[in-house]
Amino acid sequence: MKSKGFTSRLVHADRLLNTPESGAVHQATNNSVLFEYKDAQELVDVFQGKKAGHVYSRSSSGSNVALQNILTHLEGGLGAITFASGMAAITATMFSLFKAGDHLIVSHFLFGNTRSFTETMQSLGIELSFVDVTDVQNVKAAFKTNTKAVYLETIANPVTQVADLRAIGQLCESKKTLFLIDNTMTPANIFDANSVLASLTISSLTKYIAGHGNVLGGAVVDTGLFDWSSFENILPMYRGPDKAQWGLTQIRKRGLRDMGGTLSADSAHAISIGLETLVLRTDKVCENALRLASYLHSHNKVSAVYYPGLAGHPQHYLAREHFNGYGGILSLDLADDIDPIQFLNALNLVICATHLGDTRTLALPVASTIYFECSAQQRQDMGVSDNMIRMSIGIEDIDDIVADFEQAFAQF
Ligand SMILES: *Cc1c(COP(=O)(O)O)cnc(C)c1O
């Protein structure tokens, strides 16, 4: 099965990686919270990790394991843990691996809610340095003796900065430091996290993986490339005989079991259905986004377009090297005399909504929504202008999206 293509493996994964009953091609969705053991010793053994099984669905269940197996398989990783949302995956990972006194190097260009969460981390004594991750030199300069990890996003939202992924991965490897990548914008068919030596990928399944704006989820995948025996924060009780499992074990116990951001069985199933068409959707999204970016780039009512697929994008060379497609996020600065609110109201097909990675094309004014809690200076530091519009490109027929822009521009 390994030799087959991405989508062939994907649509057959449930049936082959799991053991669905009686010829069912999907793992059955099971909402039971509890699991009965006829022999009490067996319950004890499962509790103590000596035997595989489920004891309580906050920690594990068949529907979650089925999705975890597929994600592990597609990312070529060691194992995965699923969560109720992308933010649940991020917060659980951070809180289970780091403690007061640790230092982390974090991208300057972060998803808004992750950015907000970093303030909570700092309030609890975790020290952070925010750096421009488009150049490895900035990361190198920020290293300290207590640096425990580097955390970044592949393609940042909304300005689409691309991280210097391979160079940062090599730096982390030489420093024996965890390299955590938020891979939401570039799922496994677009980006191979192993190729840049990621330790863990963290992603929102809500976006491209599930794909239809109808379910929340998040995941952490361990690539197997990090040597956990060099990570001093692993608690003694999670240092089992298989060192490769130390990180996932601690995240599963501390981050999922104790913090409780569990993905429901129904959501796990909905995500796995959305996932089947990942390649069909993202291929179309990337193609549409490049077409729209080229159109907007040459339009006189647009002062800037941010899309890694454009030759003039500052990290176009990095995007070309690392990604199989340039993603579905595209931002634009309207000409100064066009009000973003009025412009969005003039669009008909494009939906004015937050969210991204949907089948539908979405747009929103950036400064006054996702960054309204930030100061003007913070927005400027992140490259967010006042008349910026963020688009998440969908799978519609591209001529219809372009026509919608044409008629909207004609009104200004
Ligand atoms: C949406 C998003 C998240 C958070 O995911 P949710 O599923 O909405 O909680 C994290 N990181 C990035 C890059 C995102 O786009």
GROMACS .gro file of C-alpha atoms and ligand atoms in nm:
model
  427
    1MET     CA    1   0.000   0.000   0.000
    2LYS     CA    2   0.296   0.234   0.067
    3SER     CA    3   0.379   0.237  -0.304
    4LYS     CA    4   0.035   0.366  -0.402
    5GLY     CA    5  -0.045   0.733  -0.458
    6PHE     CA    6  -0.162   0.968  -0.185
    7THR     CA    7  -0.534   0.959  -0.261
    8SER     CA    8  -0.538   0.584  -0.331
    9ARG     CA    9  -0.390   0.527   0.011
   10LEU     CA   10  -0.623   0.780   0.166
   11VAL     CA   11  -0.955   0.645   0.048
   12HIS     CA   12  -0.859   0.288   0.136
   13ALA     CA   13  -0.692   0.366   0.468
   14ASP     CA   14  -0.992   0.307   0.695
   15ARG     CA   15  -1.050  -0.041   0.559
   16LEU     CA   16  -0.682  -0.141   0.562
   17LEU     CA   17  -0.543   0.027   0.874
   18ASN     CA   18  -0.836  -0.063   1.096
   19THR     CA   19  -1.063  -0.358   1.120
   20PRO     CA   20  -1.411  -0.228   1.043
   21GLU     CA   21  -1.673  -0.493   1.112
   22SER     CA   22  -1.860  -0.710   0.864
   23GLY     CA   23  -1.727  -0.563   0.544
   24ALA     CA   24  -1.797  -0.201   0.642
   25VAL     CA   25  -1.546   0.021   0.464
   26HIS     CA   26  -1.553   0.280   0.743
   27GLN     CA   27  -1.469   0.240   1.108
   28ALA     CA   28  -1.808   0.242   1.285
   29THR     CA   29  -1.882   0.557   1.485
   30ASN     CA   30  -1.921   0.462   1.847
   31ASN     CA   31  -2.031   0.715   2.106
   32SER     CA   32  -1.977   0.504   2.416
   33VAL     CA   33  -1.789   0.691   2.687
   34LEU     CA   34  -1.716   0.378   2.891
   35PHE     CA   35  -1.576   0.036   2.804
   36GLU     CA   36  -1.666  -0.275   2.998
   37TYR     CA   37  -1.406  -0.532   3.108
   38LYS     CA   38  -1.530  -0.876   3.209
   39ASP     CA   39  -1.194  -0.951   3.370
   40ALA     CA   40  -1.090  -0.678   3.616
   41GLN     CA   41  -0.723  -0.761   3.559
   42GLU     CA   42  -0.763  -0.668   3.194
   43LEU     CA   43  -0.895  -0.324   3.294
   44VAL     CA   44  -0.591  -0.282   3.521
   45ASP     CA   45  -0.357  -0.379   3.238
   46VAL     CA   46  -0.515  -0.133   2.996
   47PHE     CA   47  -0.500   0.143   3.259
   48GLN     CA   48  -0.132   0.074   3.311
   49GLY     CA   49  -0.057   0.071   2.939
   50LYS     CA   50   0.046  -0.295   2.942
   51LYS     CA   51  -0.234  -0.382   2.704
   52ALA     CA   52  -0.396  -0.184   2.421
   53GLY     CA   53  -0.756  -0.080   2.474
   54HIS     CA   54  -0.990   0.203   2.567
   55VAL     CA   55  -1.096   0.282   2.922
   56TYR     CA   56  -1.272   0.618   2.890
   57SER     CA   57  -1.344   0.810   2.572
   58ARG     CA   58  -1.187   1.135   2.691
   59SER     CA   59  -0.851   0.960   2.648
   60SER     CA   60  -0.919   0.728   2.356
   61SER     CA   61  -1.192   0.569   2.147
   62GLY     CA   62  -1.219   0.368   1.828
   63SER     CA   63  -1.337   0.658   1.614
   64ASN     CA   64  -1.046   0.877   1.722
   65VAL     CA   65  -0.790   0.600   1.680
   66ALA     CA   66  -0.920   0.535   1.327
   67LEU     CA   67  -0.860   0.900   1.232
   68GLN     CA   68  -0.526   0.907   1.412
   69ASN     CA   69  -0.410   0.603   1.216
   70ILE     CA   70  -0.497   0.767   0.885
   71LEU     CA   71  -0.321   1.092   0.977
   72THR     CA   72  -0.011   0.905   1.094
   73HIS     CA   73  -0.004   0.702   0.775
   74LEU     CA   74  -0.041   1.005   0.545
   75GLU     CA   75   0.221   1.211   0.724
   76GLY     CA   76   0.460   0.918   0.742
   77GLY     CA   77   0.482   0.969   1.118
   78LEU     CA   78   0.512   0.764   1.432
   79GLY     CA   79   0.171   0.840   1.579
   80ALA     CA   80  -0.097   1.104   1.614
   81ILE     CA   81  -0.330   1.247   1.875
   82THR     CA   82  -0.657   1.414   1.779
   83PHE     CA   83  -0.825   1.701   1.963
   84ALA     CA   84  -1.154   1.891   1.964
   85SER     CA   85  -1.005   2.183   1.768
   86GLY     CA   86  -0.677   2.314   1.635
   87MET     CA   87  -0.646   2.542   1.937
   88ALA     CA   88  -0.702   2.244   2.169
   89ALA     CA   89  -0.414   2.066   1.993
   90ILE     CA   90  -0.185   2.368   2.023
   91THR     CA   91  -0.263   2.451   2.385
   92ALA     CA   92  -0.247   2.087   2.500
   93THR     CA   93   0.090   2.039   2.331
   94MET     CA   94   0.239   2.357   2.477
   95PHE     CA   95   0.109   2.299   2.829
   96SER     CA   96   0.211   1.935   2.840
   97LEU     CA   97   0.565   1.984   2.708
   98PHE     CA   98   0.678   2.318   2.855
   99LYS     CA   99   0.697   2.474   3.199
  100ALA     CA  100   0.786   2.800   3.368
  101GLY     CA  101   1.150   2.888   3.304
  102ASP     CA  102   1.160   2.734   2.955
  103HIS     CA  103   1.234   2.952   2.655
  104LEU     CA  104   1.069   2.910   2.316
  105ILE     CA  105   1.145   3.080   1.987
  106VAL     CA  106   0.815   3.160   1.821
  107SER     CA  107   0.727   3.298   1.482
  108HIS     CA  108   0.639   3.662   1.468
  109PHE     CA  109   0.368   3.575   1.216
  110LEU     CA  110   0.111   3.362   1.393
  111PHE     CA  111  -0.255   3.274   1.356
  112GLY     CA  112  -0.438   3.536   1.568
  113ASN     CA  113  -0.566   3.305   1.841
  114THR     CA  114  -0.229   3.133   1.875
  115ARG     CA  115  -0.076   3.477   1.910
  116SER     CA  116  -0.326   3.558   2.184
  117PHE     CA  117  -0.251   3.224   2.357
  118THR     CA  118   0.121   3.309   2.369
  119GLU     CA  119   0.028   3.582   2.617
  120THR     CA  120  -0.121   3.315   2.845
  121MET     CA  121   0.199   3.109   2.813
  122GLN     CA  122   0.405   3.411   2.910
  123SER     CA  123   0.178   3.490   3.204
  124LEU     CA  124   0.258   3.141   3.337
  125GLY     CA  125   0.632   3.196   3.317
  126ILE     CA  126   0.722   3.048   2.979
  127GLU     CA  127   0.963   3.287   2.813
  128LEU     CA  128   0.911   3.358   2.442
  129SER     CA  129   1.115   3.531   2.173
  130PHE     CA  130   0.921   3.637   1.864
  131VAL     CA  131   1.130   3.628   1.549
  132ASP     CA  132   1.093   3.672   1.175
  133VAL     CA  133   1.117   3.307   1.068
  134THR     CA  134   1.161   3.383   0.698
  135ASP     CA  135   1.535   3.385   0.769
  136VAL     CA  136   1.712   3.119   0.978
  137GLN     CA  137   1.964   3.378   1.101
  138ASN     CA  138   1.696   3.542   1.318
  139VAL     CA  139   1.617   3.207   1.478
  140LYS     CA  140   1.984   3.133   1.536
  141ALA     CA  141   2.034   3.470   1.705
  142ALA     CA  142   1.742   3.408   1.943
  143PHE     CA  143   1.873   3.077   2.086
  144LYS     CA  144   1.945   3.073   2.461
  145THR     CA  145   2.068   2.804   2.697
  146ASN     CA  146   1.709   2.732   2.810
  147THR     CA  147   1.556   2.723   2.459
  148LYS     CA  148   1.331   2.418   2.440
  149ALA     CA  149   1.161   2.459   2.104
  150VAL     CA  150   1.105   2.657   1.787
  151TYR     CA  151   0.739   2.702   1.689
  152LEU     CA  152   0.619   2.838   1.355
  153GLU     CA  153   0.361   2.810   1.077
  154THR     CA  154   0.456   2.697   0.725
  155ILE     CA  155   0.268   2.974   0.545
  156ALA     CA  156   0.156   3.250   0.778
  157ASN     CA  157  -0.189   3.399   0.770
  158PRO     CA  158  -0.282   3.663   0.650
  159VAL     CA  159   0.039   3.802   0.492
  160THR     CA  160   0.159   3.459   0.363
  161GLN     CA  161   0.518   3.479   0.487
  162VAL     CA  162   0.690   3.143   0.426
  163ALA     CA  163   0.925   3.011   0.694
  164ASP     CA  164   1.285   2.917   0.617
  165LEU     CA  165   1.180   2.562   0.695
  166ARG     CA  166   1.471   2.338   0.605
  167ALA     CA  167   1.739   2.568   0.744
  168ILE     CA  168   1.548   2.604   1.072
  169GLY     CA  169   1.497   2.227   1.087
  170GLN     CA  170   1.869   2.170   1.043
  171LEU     CA  171   1.947   2.429   1.309
  172CYS     CA  172   1.707   2.261   1.554
  173GLU     CA  173   1.858   1.922   1.480
  174SER     CA  174   2.209   2.050   1.551
  175LYS     CA  175   2.089   2.208   1.877
  176LYS     CA  176   1.882   1.899   1.974
  177THR     CA  177   1.583   2.128   2.003
  178LEU     CA  178   1.219   2.048   1.931
  179PHE     CA  179   1.092   2.183   1.600
  180LEU     CA  180   0.714   2.233   1.609
  181ILE     CA  181   0.535   2.318   1.286
  182ASP     CA  182   0.176   2.434   1.254
  183ASN     CA  183   0.097   2.265   0.927
  184THR     CA  184  -0.264   2.380   0.887
  185MET     CA  185  -0.201   2.574   0.565
  186THR     CA  186  -0.005   2.296   0.396
  187PRO     CA  187  -0.140   1.945   0.464
  188ALA     CA  188   0.070   1.638   0.389
  189ASN     CA  189  -0.008   1.626   0.015
  190ILE     CA  190   0.136   1.978  -0.020
  191PHE     CA  191   0.421   1.965   0.227
  192ASP     CA  192   0.632   1.681   0.368
  193ALA     CA  193   0.721   1.789   0.723
  194ASN     CA  194   0.974   1.507   0.749
  195SER     CA  195   1.180   1.663   0.471
  196VAL     CA  196   1.250   1.969   0.687
  197LEU     CA  197   1.316   1.764   1.003
  198ALA     CA  198   1.003   1.867   1.194
  199SER     CA  199   0.963   1.700   1.534
  200LEU     CA  200   0.588   1.744   1.567
  201THR     CA  201   0.331   1.883   1.329
  202ILE     CA  202   0.028   2.047   1.482
  203SER     CA  203  -0.272   2.133   1.271
  204SER     CA  204  -0.628   2.244   1.263
  205LEU     CA  205  -0.826   1.965   1.098
  206THR     CA  206  -1.112   2.214   1.072
  207LYS     CA  207  -0.951   2.374   0.769
  208TYR     CA  208  -0.825   2.184   0.462
  209ILE     CA  209  -0.833   1.833   0.616
  210ALA     CA  210  -1.207   1.832   0.694
  211GLY     CA  211  -1.263   2.094   0.428
  212HIS     CA  212  -1.632   2.176   0.438
  213GLY     CA  213  -1.678   2.412   0.731
  214ASN     CA  214  -1.896   2.167   0.922
  215VAL     CA  215  -1.669   2.023   1.191
  216LEU     CA  216  -1.390   2.134   1.428
  217GLY     CA  217  -1.081   1.927   1.502
  218GLY     CA  218  -0.708   1.935   1.562
  219ALA     CA  219  -0.415   1.695   1.560
  220VAL     CA  220  -0.057   1.649   1.665
  221VAL     CA  221   0.161   1.408   1.467
  222ASP     CA  222   0.504   1.292   1.582
  223THR     CA  223   0.735   1.251   1.281
  224GLY     CA  224   0.965   1.021   1.479
  225LEU     CA  225   1.267   1.237   1.394
  226PHE     CA  226   1.324   1.392   1.738
  227ASP     CA  227   1.526   1.214   2.004
  228TRP     CA  228   1.304   1.249   2.311
  229SER     CA  229   1.577   1.118   2.540
  230SER     CA  230   1.743   1.459   2.500
  231PHE     CA  231   1.428   1.641   2.618
  232GLU     CA  232   1.446   1.690   2.994
  233ASN     CA  233   1.078   1.784   3.043
  234ILE     CA  234   0.954   1.427   2.995
  235LEU     CA  235   0.827   1.317   3.335
  236PRO     CA  236   0.979   0.995   3.479
  237MET     CA  237   0.648   0.805   3.457
  238TYR     CA  238   0.632   0.863   3.079
  239ARG     CA  239   0.986   0.741   3.011
  240GLY     CA  240   0.883   0.395   2.896
  241PRO     CA  241   1.104   0.139   2.719
  242ASP     CA  242   1.025   0.285   2.374
  243LYS     CA  243   1.189   0.630   2.378
  244ALA     CA  244   1.024   0.724   2.050
  245GLN     CA  245   0.686   0.728   2.229
  246TRP     CA  246   0.783   0.958   2.515
  247GLY     CA  247   0.658   1.280   2.361
  248LEU     CA  248   0.323   1.145   2.241
  249THR     CA  249   0.269   0.967   2.573
  250GLN     CA  250   0.315   1.286   2.772
  251ILE     CA  251   0.093   1.488   2.536
  252ARG     CA  252  -0.173   1.214   2.546
  253LYS     CA  253  -0.174   1.190   2.926
  254ARG     CA  254  -0.118   1.552   3.027
  255GLY     CA  255  -0.255   1.731   2.725
  256LEU     CA  256  -0.555   1.517   2.628
  257ARG     CA  257  -0.653   1.308   2.930
  258ASP     CA  258  -0.600   1.582   3.189
  259MET     CA  259  -0.696   1.888   2.985
  260GLY     CA  260  -0.988   1.717   2.814
  261GLY     CA  261  -1.007   1.876   2.470
  262THR     CA  262  -1.129   1.550   2.319
  263LEU     CA  263  -1.262   1.515   1.965
  264SER     CA  264  -1.610   1.361   1.956
  265ALA     CA  265  -1.664   1.034   1.768
  266ASP     CA  266  -1.906   1.200   1.526
  267SER     CA  267  -1.656   1.476   1.453
  268ALA     CA  268  -1.375   1.224   1.397
  269HIS     CA  269  -1.594   1.046   1.142
  270ALA     CA  270  -1.696   1.371   0.968
  271ILE     CA  271  -1.331   1.473   0.942
  272SER     CA  272  -1.228   1.141   0.792
  273ILE     CA  273  -1.498   1.176   0.523
  274GLY     CA  274  -1.385   1.528   0.436
  275LEU     CA  275  -1.024   1.410   0.427
  276GLU     CA  276  -1.095   1.164   0.143
  277THR     CA  277  -1.116   1.448  -0.112
  278LEU     CA  278  -0.820   1.646   0.026
  279VAL     CA  279  -0.610   1.625  -0.289
  280LEU     CA  280  -0.898   1.701  -0.526
  281ARG     CA  281  -0.991   2.007  -0.321
  282THR     CA  282  -0.645   2.145  -0.252
  283ASP     CA  283  -0.525   2.098  -0.611
  284LYS     CA  284  -0.822   2.304  -0.729
  285VAL     CA  285  -0.777   2.561  -0.451
  286CYS     CA  286  -0.409   2.612  -0.536
  287GLU     CA  287  -0.485   2.644  -0.907
  288ASN     CA  288  -0.768   2.893  -0.842
  289ALA     CA  289  -0.560   3.095  -0.596
  290LEU     CA  290  -0.275   3.134  -0.842
  291ARG     CA  291  -0.515   3.247  -1.115
  292LEU     CA  292  -0.685   3.500  -0.888
  293ALA     CA  293  -0.351   3.625  -0.755
  294SER     CA  294  -0.229   3.694  -1.111
  295TYR     CA  295  -0.553   3.876  -1.194
  296LEU     CA  296  -0.542   4.092  -0.880
  297HIS     CA  297  -0.170   4.157  -0.916
  298SER     CA  298  -0.227   4.337  -1.245
  299HIS     CA  299  -0.537   4.528  -1.129
  300ASN     CA  300  -0.499   4.903  -1.078
  301LYS     CA  301  -0.742   4.910  -0.783
  302VAL     CA  302  -0.521   4.673  -0.585
  303SER     CA  303  -0.202   4.810  -0.431
  304ALA     CA  304  -0.050   4.478  -0.316
  305VAL     CA  305  -0.116   4.104  -0.342
  306TYR     CA  306   0.033   3.857  -0.096
  307TYR     CA  307   0.052   3.508  -0.242
  308PRO     CA  308   0.358   3.278  -0.232
  309GLY     CA  309   0.293   3.161  -0.587
  310LEU     CA  310   0.367   3.504  -0.733
  311ALA     CA  311   0.725   3.542  -0.856
  312GLY     CA  312   0.755   3.874  -0.672
  313HIS     CA  313   0.664   3.724  -0.331
  314PRO     CA  314   0.966   3.766  -0.100
  315GLN     CA  315   0.977   3.392  -0.016
  316HIS     CA  316   0.860   3.259  -0.353
  317TYR     CA  317   1.185   3.062  -0.379
  318LEU     CA  318   1.122   2.890  -0.043
  319ALA     CA  319   0.762   2.809  -0.133
  320ARG     CA  320   0.871   2.660  -0.465
  321GLU     CA  321   1.129   2.446  -0.289
  322HIS     CA  322   0.907   2.315  -0.009
  323PHE     CA  323   0.551   2.300  -0.133
  324ASN     CA  324   0.361   2.111  -0.394
  325GLY     CA  325   0.124   2.406  -0.461
  326TYR     CA  326   0.117   2.751  -0.302
  327GLY     CA  327  -0.187   2.716  -0.080
  328GLY     CA  328  -0.528   2.879  -0.070
  329ILE     CA  329  -0.463   3.194   0.134
  330LEU     CA  330  -0.427   3.514  -0.058
  331SER     CA  331  -0.441   3.865   0.086
  332LEU     CA  332  -0.467   4.194  -0.090
  333ASP     CA  333  -0.438   4.561  -0.007
  334LEU     CA  334  -0.705   4.760  -0.184
  335ALA     CA  335  -0.613   5.097  -0.333
  336ASP     CA  336  -0.622   5.364  -0.060
  337ASP     CA  337  -0.950   5.517  -0.171
  338ILE     CA  338  -1.147   5.190  -0.147
  339ASP     CA  339  -1.303   5.105   0.187
  340PRO     CA  340  -1.263   4.730   0.259
  341ILE     CA  341  -1.606   4.704   0.422
  342GLN     CA  342  -1.780   4.860   0.123
  343PHE     CA  343  -1.577   4.648  -0.115
  344LEU     CA  344  -1.667   4.324   0.063
  345ASN     CA  345  -2.033   4.425   0.054
  346ALA     CA  346  -2.003   4.462  -0.323
  347LEU     CA  347  -1.893   4.097  -0.369
  348ASN     CA  348  -2.177   3.853  -0.436
  349LEU     CA  349  -2.032   3.506  -0.484
  350VAL     CA  350  -1.747   3.545  -0.238
  351ILE     CA  351  -1.877   3.495   0.115
  352CYS     CA  352  -1.785   3.747   0.383
  353ALA     CA  353  -1.687   3.514   0.668
  354THR     CA  354  -1.399   3.418   0.890
  355HIS     CA  355  -1.262   3.061   0.856
  356LEU     CA  356  -1.040   2.923   0.582
  357GLY     CA  357  -0.981   2.600   0.394
  358ASP     CA  358  -1.344   2.574   0.287
  359THR     CA  359  -1.485   2.462  -0.047
  360ARG     CA  360  -1.630   2.815  -0.082
  361THR     CA  361  -1.426   3.131  -0.138
  362LEU     CA  362  -1.428   3.346   0.176
  363ALA     CA  363  -1.307   3.697   0.250
  364LEU     CA  364  -1.284   3.928   0.548
  365PRO     CA  365  -1.134   4.265   0.642
  366VAL     CA  366  -0.826   4.177   0.848
  367ALA     CA  367  -0.737   4.474   1.070
  368SER     CA  368  -1.088   4.525   1.209
  369THR     CA  369  -1.161   4.155   1.275
  370ILE     CA  370  -0.893   3.896   1.353
  371TYR     CA  371  -0.642   4.162   1.462
  372PHE     CA  372  -0.874   4.411   1.627
  373GLU     CA  373  -0.734   4.321   1.972
  374CYS     CA  374  -0.382   4.418   1.856
  375SER     CA  375  -0.239   4.767   1.866
  376ALA     CA  376  -0.168   4.954   1.542
  377GLN     CA  377   0.203   4.898   1.606
  378GLN     CA  378   0.156   4.520   1.648
  379ARG     CA  379  -0.042   4.507   1.323
  380GLN     CA  380   0.229   4.700   1.145
  381ASP     CA  381   0.494   4.460   1.281
  382MET     CA  382   0.298   4.170   1.138
  383GLY     CA  383   0.262   4.342   0.801
  384VAL     CA  384  -0.115   4.390   0.834
  385SER     CA  385  -0.238   4.709   0.668
  386ASP     CA  386  -0.569   4.882   0.746
  387ASN     CA  387  -0.726   4.809   0.408
  388MET     CA  388  -0.616   4.449   0.379
  389ILE     CA  389  -0.861   4.178   0.277
  390ARG     CA  390  -0.785   3.814   0.348
  391MET     CA  391  -0.920   3.557   0.108
  392SER     CA  392  -0.949   3.183   0.148
  393ILE     CA  393  -0.990   3.049  -0.201
  394GLY     CA  394  -1.247   2.776  -0.263
  395ILE     CA  395  -1.313   2.522  -0.537
  396GLU     CA  396  -1.562   2.723  -0.742
  397ASP     CA  397  -1.505   2.777  -1.116
  398ILE     CA  398  -1.236   3.042  -1.120
  399ASP     CA  399  -1.399   3.250  -1.394
  400ASP     CA  400  -1.694   3.308  -1.161
  401ILE     CA  401  -1.468   3.433  -0.881
  402VAL     CA  402  -1.283   3.666  -1.116
  403ALA     CA  403  -1.615   3.792  -1.257
  404ASP     CA  404  -1.735   3.866  -0.903
  405PHE     CA  405  -1.427   4.082  -0.846
  406GLU     CA  406  -1.474   4.252  -1.183
  407GLN     CA  407  -1.828   4.362  -1.101
  408ALA     CA  408  -1.725   4.472  -0.751
  409PHE     CA  409  -1.427   4.679  -0.877
  410ALA     CA  410  -1.660   4.840  -1.136
  411GLN     CA  411  -1.856   4.995  -0.847
  412PHE     CA  412  -1.553   5.193  -0.722
  413LIG     C1  413  -0.756   2.787   1.234
  413LIG     C2  414  -0.616   2.772   1.273
  413LIG     C3  415  -0.582   2.724   1.400
  413LIG     C4  416  -0.686   2.690   1.503
  413LIG     O1  417  -0.767   2.586   1.463
  413LIG     P1  418  -0.920   2.566   1.514
  413LIG     O2  419  -0.955   2.433   1.461
  413LIG     O3  420  -1.001   2.677   1.457
  413LIG     O4  421  -0.916   2.572   1.663
  413LIG     C5  422  -0.449   2.711   1.431
  413LIG     N1  423  -0.352   2.743   1.343
  413LIG     C6  424  -0.381   2.790   1.220
  413LIG     C7  425  -0.270   2.824   1.127
  413LIG     C8  426  -0.513   2.807   1.181
  413LIG     O5  427  -0.542   2.855   1.060
   0.00000   0.00000   0.00000
